[in-house]
Short mmCIF file of C-alpha atoms and ligand atoms in Angstrom, two decimals:
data_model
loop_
_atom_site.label_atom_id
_atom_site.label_comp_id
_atom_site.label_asym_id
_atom_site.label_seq_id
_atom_site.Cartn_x
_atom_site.Cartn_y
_atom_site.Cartn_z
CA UNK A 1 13.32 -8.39 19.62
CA UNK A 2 11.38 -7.72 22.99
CA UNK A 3 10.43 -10.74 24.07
CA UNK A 4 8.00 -10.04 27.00
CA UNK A 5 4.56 -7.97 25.95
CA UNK A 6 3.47 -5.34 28.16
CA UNK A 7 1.09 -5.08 30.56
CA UNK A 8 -0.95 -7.73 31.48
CA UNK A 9 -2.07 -8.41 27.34
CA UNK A 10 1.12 -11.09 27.85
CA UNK A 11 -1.27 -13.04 30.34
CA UNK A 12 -4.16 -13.07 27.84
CA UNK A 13 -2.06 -13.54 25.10
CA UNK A 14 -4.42 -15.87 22.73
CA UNK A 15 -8.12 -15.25 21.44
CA UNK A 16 -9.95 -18.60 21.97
CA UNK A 17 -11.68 -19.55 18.69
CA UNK A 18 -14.62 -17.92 17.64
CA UNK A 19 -17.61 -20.76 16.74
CA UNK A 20 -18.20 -21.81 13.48
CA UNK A 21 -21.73 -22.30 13.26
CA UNK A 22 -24.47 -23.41 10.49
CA UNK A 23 -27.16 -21.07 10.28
CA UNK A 24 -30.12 -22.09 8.19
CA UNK A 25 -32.57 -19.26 7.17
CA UNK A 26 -34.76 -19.42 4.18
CA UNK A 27 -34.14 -23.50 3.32
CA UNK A 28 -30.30 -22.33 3.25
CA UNK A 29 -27.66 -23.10 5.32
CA UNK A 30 -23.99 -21.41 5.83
CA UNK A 31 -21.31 -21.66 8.11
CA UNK A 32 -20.87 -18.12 10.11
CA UNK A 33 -17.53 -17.92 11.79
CA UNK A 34 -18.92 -15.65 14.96
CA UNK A 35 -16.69 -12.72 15.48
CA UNK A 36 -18.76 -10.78 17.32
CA UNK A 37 -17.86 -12.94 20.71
CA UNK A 38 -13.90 -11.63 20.31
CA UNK A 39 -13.25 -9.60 23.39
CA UNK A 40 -14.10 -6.46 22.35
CA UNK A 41 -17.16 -7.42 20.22
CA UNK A 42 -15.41 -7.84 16.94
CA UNK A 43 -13.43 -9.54 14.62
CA UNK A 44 -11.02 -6.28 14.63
CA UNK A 45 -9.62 -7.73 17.91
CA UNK A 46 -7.45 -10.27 16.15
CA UNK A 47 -5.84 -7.74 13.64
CA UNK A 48 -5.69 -5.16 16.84
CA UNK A 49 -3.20 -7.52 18.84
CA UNK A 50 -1.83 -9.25 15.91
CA UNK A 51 -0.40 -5.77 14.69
CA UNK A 52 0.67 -4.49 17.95
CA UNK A 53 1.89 -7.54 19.26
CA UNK A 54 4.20 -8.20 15.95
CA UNK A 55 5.15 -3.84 16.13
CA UNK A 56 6.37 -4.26 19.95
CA UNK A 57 8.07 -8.44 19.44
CA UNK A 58 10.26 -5.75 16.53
CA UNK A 59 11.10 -3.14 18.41
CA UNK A 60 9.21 -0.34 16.33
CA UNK A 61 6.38 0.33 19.23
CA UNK A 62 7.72 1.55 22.55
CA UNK A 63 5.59 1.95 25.62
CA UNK A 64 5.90 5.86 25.54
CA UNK A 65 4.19 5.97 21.59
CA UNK A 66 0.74 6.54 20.92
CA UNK A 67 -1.36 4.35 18.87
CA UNK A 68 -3.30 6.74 16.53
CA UNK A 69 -5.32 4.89 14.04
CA UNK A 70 -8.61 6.53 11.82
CA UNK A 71 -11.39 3.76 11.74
CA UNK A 72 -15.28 3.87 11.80
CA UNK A 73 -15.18 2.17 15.05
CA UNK A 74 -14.78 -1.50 15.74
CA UNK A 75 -11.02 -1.15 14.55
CA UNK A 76 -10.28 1.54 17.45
CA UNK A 77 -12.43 0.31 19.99
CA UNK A 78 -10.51 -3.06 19.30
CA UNK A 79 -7.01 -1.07 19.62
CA UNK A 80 -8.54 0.73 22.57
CA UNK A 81 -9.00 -2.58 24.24
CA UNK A 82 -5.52 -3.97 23.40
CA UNK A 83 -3.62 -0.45 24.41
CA UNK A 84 -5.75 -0.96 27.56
CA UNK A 85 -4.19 -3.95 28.63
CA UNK A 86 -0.80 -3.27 27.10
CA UNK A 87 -0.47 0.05 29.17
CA UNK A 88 -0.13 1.83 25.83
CA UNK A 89 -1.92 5.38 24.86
CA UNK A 90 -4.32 5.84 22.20
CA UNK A 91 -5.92 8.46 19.82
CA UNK A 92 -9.02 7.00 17.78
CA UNK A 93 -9.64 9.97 14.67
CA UNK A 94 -13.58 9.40 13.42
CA UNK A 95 -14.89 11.13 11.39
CA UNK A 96 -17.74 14.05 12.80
CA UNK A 97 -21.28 12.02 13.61
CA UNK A 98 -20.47 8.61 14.40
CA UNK A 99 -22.44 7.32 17.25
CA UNK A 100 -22.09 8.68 20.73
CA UNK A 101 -21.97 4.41 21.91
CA UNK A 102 -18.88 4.45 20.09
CA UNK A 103 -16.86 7.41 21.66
CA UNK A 104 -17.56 6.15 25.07
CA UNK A 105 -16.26 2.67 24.56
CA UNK A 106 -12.73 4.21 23.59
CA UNK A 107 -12.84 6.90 26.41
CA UNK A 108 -13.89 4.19 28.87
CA UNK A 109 -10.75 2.32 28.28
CA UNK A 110 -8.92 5.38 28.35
CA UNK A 111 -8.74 5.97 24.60
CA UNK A 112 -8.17 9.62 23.20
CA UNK A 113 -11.39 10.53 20.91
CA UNK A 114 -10.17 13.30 17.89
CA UNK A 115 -13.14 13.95 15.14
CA UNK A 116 -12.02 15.11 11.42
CA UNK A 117 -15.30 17.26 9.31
CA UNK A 118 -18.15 15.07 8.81
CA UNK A 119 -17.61 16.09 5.18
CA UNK A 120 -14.72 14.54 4.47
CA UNK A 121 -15.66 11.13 5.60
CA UNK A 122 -13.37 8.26 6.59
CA UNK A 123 -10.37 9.48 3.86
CA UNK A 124 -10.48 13.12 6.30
CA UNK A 125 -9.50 10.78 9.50
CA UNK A 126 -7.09 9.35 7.41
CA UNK A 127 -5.24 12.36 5.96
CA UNK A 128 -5.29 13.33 9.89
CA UNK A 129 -3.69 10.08 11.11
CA UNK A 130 -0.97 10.59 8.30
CA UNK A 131 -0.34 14.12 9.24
CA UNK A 132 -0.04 12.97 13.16
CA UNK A 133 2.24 10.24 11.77
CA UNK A 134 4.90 12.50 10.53
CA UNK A 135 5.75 13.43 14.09
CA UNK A 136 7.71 11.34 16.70
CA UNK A 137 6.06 9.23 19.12
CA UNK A 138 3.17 7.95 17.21
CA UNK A 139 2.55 4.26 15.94
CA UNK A 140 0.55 4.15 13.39
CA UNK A 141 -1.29 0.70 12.77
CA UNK A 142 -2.65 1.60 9.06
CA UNK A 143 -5.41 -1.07 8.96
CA UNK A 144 -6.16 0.15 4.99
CA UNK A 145 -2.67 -0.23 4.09
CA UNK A 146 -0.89 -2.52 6.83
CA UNK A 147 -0.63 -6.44 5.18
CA UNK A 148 -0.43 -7.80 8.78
CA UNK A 149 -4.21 -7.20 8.66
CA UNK A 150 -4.57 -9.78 6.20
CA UNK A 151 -2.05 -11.49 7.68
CA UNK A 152 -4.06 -11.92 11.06
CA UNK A 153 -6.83 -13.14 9.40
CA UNK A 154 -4.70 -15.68 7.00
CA UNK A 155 -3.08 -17.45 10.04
CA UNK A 156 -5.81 -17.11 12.85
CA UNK A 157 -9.71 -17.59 11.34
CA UNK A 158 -8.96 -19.27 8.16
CA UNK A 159 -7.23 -21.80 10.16
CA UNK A 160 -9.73 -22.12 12.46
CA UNK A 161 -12.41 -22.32 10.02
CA UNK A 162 -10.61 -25.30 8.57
CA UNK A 163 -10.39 -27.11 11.60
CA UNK A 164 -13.93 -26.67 12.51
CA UNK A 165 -15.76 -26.98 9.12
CA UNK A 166 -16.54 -30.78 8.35
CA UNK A 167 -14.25 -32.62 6.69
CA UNK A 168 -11.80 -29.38 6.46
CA UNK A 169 -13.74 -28.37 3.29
CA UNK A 170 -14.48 -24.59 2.17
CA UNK A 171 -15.98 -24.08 -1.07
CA UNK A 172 -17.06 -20.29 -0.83
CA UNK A 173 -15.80 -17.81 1.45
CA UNK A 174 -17.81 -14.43 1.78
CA UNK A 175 -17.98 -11.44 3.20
CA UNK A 176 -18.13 -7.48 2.72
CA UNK A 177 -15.43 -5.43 2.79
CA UNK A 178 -13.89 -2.37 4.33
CA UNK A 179 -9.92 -2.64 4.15
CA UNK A 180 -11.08 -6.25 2.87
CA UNK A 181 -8.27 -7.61 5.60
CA UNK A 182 -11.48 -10.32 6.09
CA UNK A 183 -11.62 -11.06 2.60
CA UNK A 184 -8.15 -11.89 1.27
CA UNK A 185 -7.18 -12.89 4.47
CA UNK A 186 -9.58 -16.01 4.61
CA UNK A 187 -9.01 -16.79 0.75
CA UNK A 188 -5.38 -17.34 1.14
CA UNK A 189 -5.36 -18.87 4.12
CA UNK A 190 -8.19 -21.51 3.05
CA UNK A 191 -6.29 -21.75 -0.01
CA UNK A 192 -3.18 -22.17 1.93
CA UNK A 193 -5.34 -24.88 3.23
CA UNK A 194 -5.86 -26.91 0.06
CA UNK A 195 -9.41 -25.56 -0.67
CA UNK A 196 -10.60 -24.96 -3.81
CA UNK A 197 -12.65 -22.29 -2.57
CA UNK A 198 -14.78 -19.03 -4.39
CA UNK A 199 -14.18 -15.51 -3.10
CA UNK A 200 -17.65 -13.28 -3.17
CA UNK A 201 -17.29 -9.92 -1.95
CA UNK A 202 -20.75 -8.94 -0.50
CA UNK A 203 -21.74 -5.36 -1.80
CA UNK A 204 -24.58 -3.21 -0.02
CA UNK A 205 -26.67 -1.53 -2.82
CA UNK A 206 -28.05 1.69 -1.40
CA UNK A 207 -31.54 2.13 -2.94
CA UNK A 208 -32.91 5.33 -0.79
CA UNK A 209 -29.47 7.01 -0.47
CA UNK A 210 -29.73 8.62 2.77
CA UNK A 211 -26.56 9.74 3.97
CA UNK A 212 -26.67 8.19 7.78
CA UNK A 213 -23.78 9.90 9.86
CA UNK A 214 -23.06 6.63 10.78
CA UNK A 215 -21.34 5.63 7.47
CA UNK A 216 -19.46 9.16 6.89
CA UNK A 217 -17.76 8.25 3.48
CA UNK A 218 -19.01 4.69 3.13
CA UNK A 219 -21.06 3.40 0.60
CA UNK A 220 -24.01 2.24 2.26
CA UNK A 221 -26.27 2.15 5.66
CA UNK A 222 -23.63 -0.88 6.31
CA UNK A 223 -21.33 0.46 8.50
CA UNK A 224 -17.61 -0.82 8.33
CA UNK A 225 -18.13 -1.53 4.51
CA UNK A 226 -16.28 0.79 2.27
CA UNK A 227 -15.68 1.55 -1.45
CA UNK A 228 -12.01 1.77 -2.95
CA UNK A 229 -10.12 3.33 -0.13
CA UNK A 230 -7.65 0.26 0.76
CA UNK A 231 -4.58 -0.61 -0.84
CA UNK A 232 -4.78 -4.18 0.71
CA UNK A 233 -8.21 -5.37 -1.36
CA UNK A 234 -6.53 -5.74 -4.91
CA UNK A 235 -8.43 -7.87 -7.62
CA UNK A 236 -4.86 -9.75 -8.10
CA UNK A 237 -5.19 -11.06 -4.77
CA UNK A 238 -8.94 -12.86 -4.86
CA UNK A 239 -8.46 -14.13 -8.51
CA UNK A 240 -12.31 -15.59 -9.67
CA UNK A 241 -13.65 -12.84 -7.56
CA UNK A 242 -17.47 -13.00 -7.66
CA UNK A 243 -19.02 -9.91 -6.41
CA UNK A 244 -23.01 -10.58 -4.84
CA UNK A 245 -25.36 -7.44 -4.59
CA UNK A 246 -27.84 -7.06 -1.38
CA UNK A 247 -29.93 -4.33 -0.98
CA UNK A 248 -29.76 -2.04 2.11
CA UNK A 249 -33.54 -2.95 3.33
CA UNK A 250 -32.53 -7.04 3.01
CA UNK A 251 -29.21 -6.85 5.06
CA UNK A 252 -31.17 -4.77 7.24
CA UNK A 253 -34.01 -7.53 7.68
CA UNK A 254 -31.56 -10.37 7.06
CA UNK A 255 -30.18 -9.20 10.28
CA UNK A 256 -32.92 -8.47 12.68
CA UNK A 257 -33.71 -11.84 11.43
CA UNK A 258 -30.92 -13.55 12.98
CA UNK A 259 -30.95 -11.50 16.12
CA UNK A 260 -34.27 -13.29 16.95
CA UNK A 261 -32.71 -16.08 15.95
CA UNK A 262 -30.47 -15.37 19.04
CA UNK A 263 -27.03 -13.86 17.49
CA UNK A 264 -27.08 -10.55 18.66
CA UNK A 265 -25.36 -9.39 15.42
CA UNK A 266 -24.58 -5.41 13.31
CA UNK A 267 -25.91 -5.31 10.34
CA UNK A 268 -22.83 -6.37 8.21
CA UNK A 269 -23.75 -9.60 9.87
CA UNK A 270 -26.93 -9.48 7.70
CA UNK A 271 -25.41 -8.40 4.65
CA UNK A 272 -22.81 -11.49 4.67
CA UNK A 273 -25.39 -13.86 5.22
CA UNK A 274 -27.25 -12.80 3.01
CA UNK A 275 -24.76 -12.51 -0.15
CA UNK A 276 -23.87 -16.01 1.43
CA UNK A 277 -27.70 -17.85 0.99
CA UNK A 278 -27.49 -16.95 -2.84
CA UNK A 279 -23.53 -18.13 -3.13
CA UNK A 280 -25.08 -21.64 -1.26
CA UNK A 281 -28.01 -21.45 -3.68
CA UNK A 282 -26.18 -21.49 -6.56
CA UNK A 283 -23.75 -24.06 -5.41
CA UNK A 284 -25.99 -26.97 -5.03
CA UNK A 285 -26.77 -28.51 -1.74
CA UNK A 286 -23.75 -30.01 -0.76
CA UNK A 287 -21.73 -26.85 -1.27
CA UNK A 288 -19.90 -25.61 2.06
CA UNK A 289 -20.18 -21.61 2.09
CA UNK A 290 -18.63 -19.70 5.15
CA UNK A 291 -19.13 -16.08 6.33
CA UNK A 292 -18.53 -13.78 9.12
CA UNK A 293 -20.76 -12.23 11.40
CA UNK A 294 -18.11 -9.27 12.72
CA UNK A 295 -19.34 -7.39 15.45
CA UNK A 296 -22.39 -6.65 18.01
CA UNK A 297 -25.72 -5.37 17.75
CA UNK A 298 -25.26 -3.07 21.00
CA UNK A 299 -23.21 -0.70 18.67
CA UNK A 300 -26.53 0.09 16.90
CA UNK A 301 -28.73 0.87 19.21
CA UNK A 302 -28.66 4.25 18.10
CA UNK A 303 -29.20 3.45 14.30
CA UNK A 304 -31.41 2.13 11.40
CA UNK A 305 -31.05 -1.22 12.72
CA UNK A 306 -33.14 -0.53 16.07
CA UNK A 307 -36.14 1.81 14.71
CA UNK A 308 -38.42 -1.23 15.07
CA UNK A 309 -37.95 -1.44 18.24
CA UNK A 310 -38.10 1.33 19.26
N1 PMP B 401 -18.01 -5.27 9.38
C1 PMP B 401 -17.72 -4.36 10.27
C2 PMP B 401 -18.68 -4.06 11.37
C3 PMP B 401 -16.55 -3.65 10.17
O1 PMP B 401 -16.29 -2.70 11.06
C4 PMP B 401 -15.68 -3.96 9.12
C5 PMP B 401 -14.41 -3.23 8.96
N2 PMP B 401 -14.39 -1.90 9.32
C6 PMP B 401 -15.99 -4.91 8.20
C7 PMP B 401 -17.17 -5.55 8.36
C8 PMP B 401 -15.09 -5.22 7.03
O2 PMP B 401 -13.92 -5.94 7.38
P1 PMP B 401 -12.55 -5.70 6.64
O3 PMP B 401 -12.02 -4.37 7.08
O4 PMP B 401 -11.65 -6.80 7.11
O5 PMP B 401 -12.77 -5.72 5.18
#
């Protein structure tokens, strides 16, 4: 095992924890861990270094590989940071149309920007990123199939969430998923914890269907949130799995909502809070629900999100 990381990532070796804060909107209030202030506007930061920092500590990432890694965004500008400050290279593979603010993030930190056919959506990237794979000289992170991703999010925000929630106590944990790293990470870790706690995956309903370039494959206008494509989000592993519906238009609202309320939040920020109100709402008062809010509003400038203010 290499002991010493590279670069200077060994001298900013630890994410400070994210708040936990209780946001009350519409006579409800839930606990929203706030992921969007990780360093590179995320929560993908702490599964970025967690799986590159565990890959080099083993010996299977060398300083001469290239991280390649297919992602709708915050997961390769969040690997573009880390390979930044670990002196690594990177390749990001997007699909065709996703927006221009994300390219230039990973080229500003020196990131490698390859697009796959809009038409094929997020699973074209992917078949690209496993094709790449099959040479030397690549690492390959897998965030839909790599358990580490849970992992991250088992041993960092679920225990920070029980430190920093009241009395330790979680009753509902809920959020949307893409790989659903988020998801069965925080279960099992606030499990882990001793609470008896709900898992509600928050699903985006698409009423108008418009097929934003933005969210390539995915099911929704939520980007990040995708159906069936990861082999780490299995029903086995969030047993009592209650799934909450939220239209498009709410999540949308929901989070311009709490960007005037001052957390400058994308709109799967809106859609976990507001799958988390009803969850609190049908708990009873003294019912503790967390969420996530997981990345930045300044990613959307270009999108849905902004048209009002345009
Ligand atoms: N929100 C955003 C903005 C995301 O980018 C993602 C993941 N791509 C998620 C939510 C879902 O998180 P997870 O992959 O852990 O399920």
């Amino acid at each position: 095992m290499s002991a010493e990381l590279p670069g200077h990532h060994r001298y900013i070796n630890r994410i400070a924890a994210t708040p936990l804060v209780p946001v009350r909107l519409e006579s409800a209030t839930v606990w929203c861990k706030l992921e969007f202030l990780n360093p590179s506007g995320s929560t993908k930061d702490r599964i970025a270094r967690f799986i590159l920092e565990k890959a080099w500590r083993q010996g299977r990432l060398k300083c001469e590989d290239r991280v390649v890694e297919a992602s709708s965004g915050s997961t390769s500008i969040a690997l573009a940071l880390a390979c930044a400050q670990m002196g690594l290279r990177f390749l990001a593979v997007l699909p065709e149309g996703v927006s221009s603010e994300r390219v230039f993030i990973i080229r500003a930190y020196g990131g490698e920007v390859k697009t796959t056919p809009r038409e094929l959506g997020i699973r074209g990237a992917i078949a690209e990123v496993e094709r790449l794979g099959l040479e030397p000289g690549y690492f390959l992170p897998r965030q839909f199939a790599n358990p580490d991703n849970a992992e991250a999010h088992r041993i960092s925000t679920a225990r920070e969430m029980v430190d920093q929630i009241p009395g330790g106590r979680v009753d509902a944990v809920v959020s949307g998923v893409g790989t659903g790293g988020t998801l069965v990470g925080l279960f099992e870790g606030l499990r882990e914890s001793g609470c008896q706690v709900v898992p509600v995956l928050a699903r985006p309903v698409n009423l108008t269907r418009t097929h934003d370039a933005e969210c390539c494959s995915f099911s929704s206008r939520i980007p990040g949130v995708a159906d069936s494509i990861s082999e780490i989000f299995r029903p086995e592993r969030v047993p009592g799995l209650v799934t909450v519906e939220v239209q498009d238009e709410d999540a949308m609202t929901t989070t311009r909502e709490l960007i005037r309320l001052g957390f400058p939040v994308g709109p799967s920020s809106g859609l976990n809070y507001r799958a988390a109100v009803e969850v609190q709402r049908k708990l009873g008062d003294s019912a503790q629900v967390v969420t996530v809010f997981p990345d930045r509003m300044e990613r959307y400038f270009t999108t849905e999100l902004f048209k009002p203010f345009v």
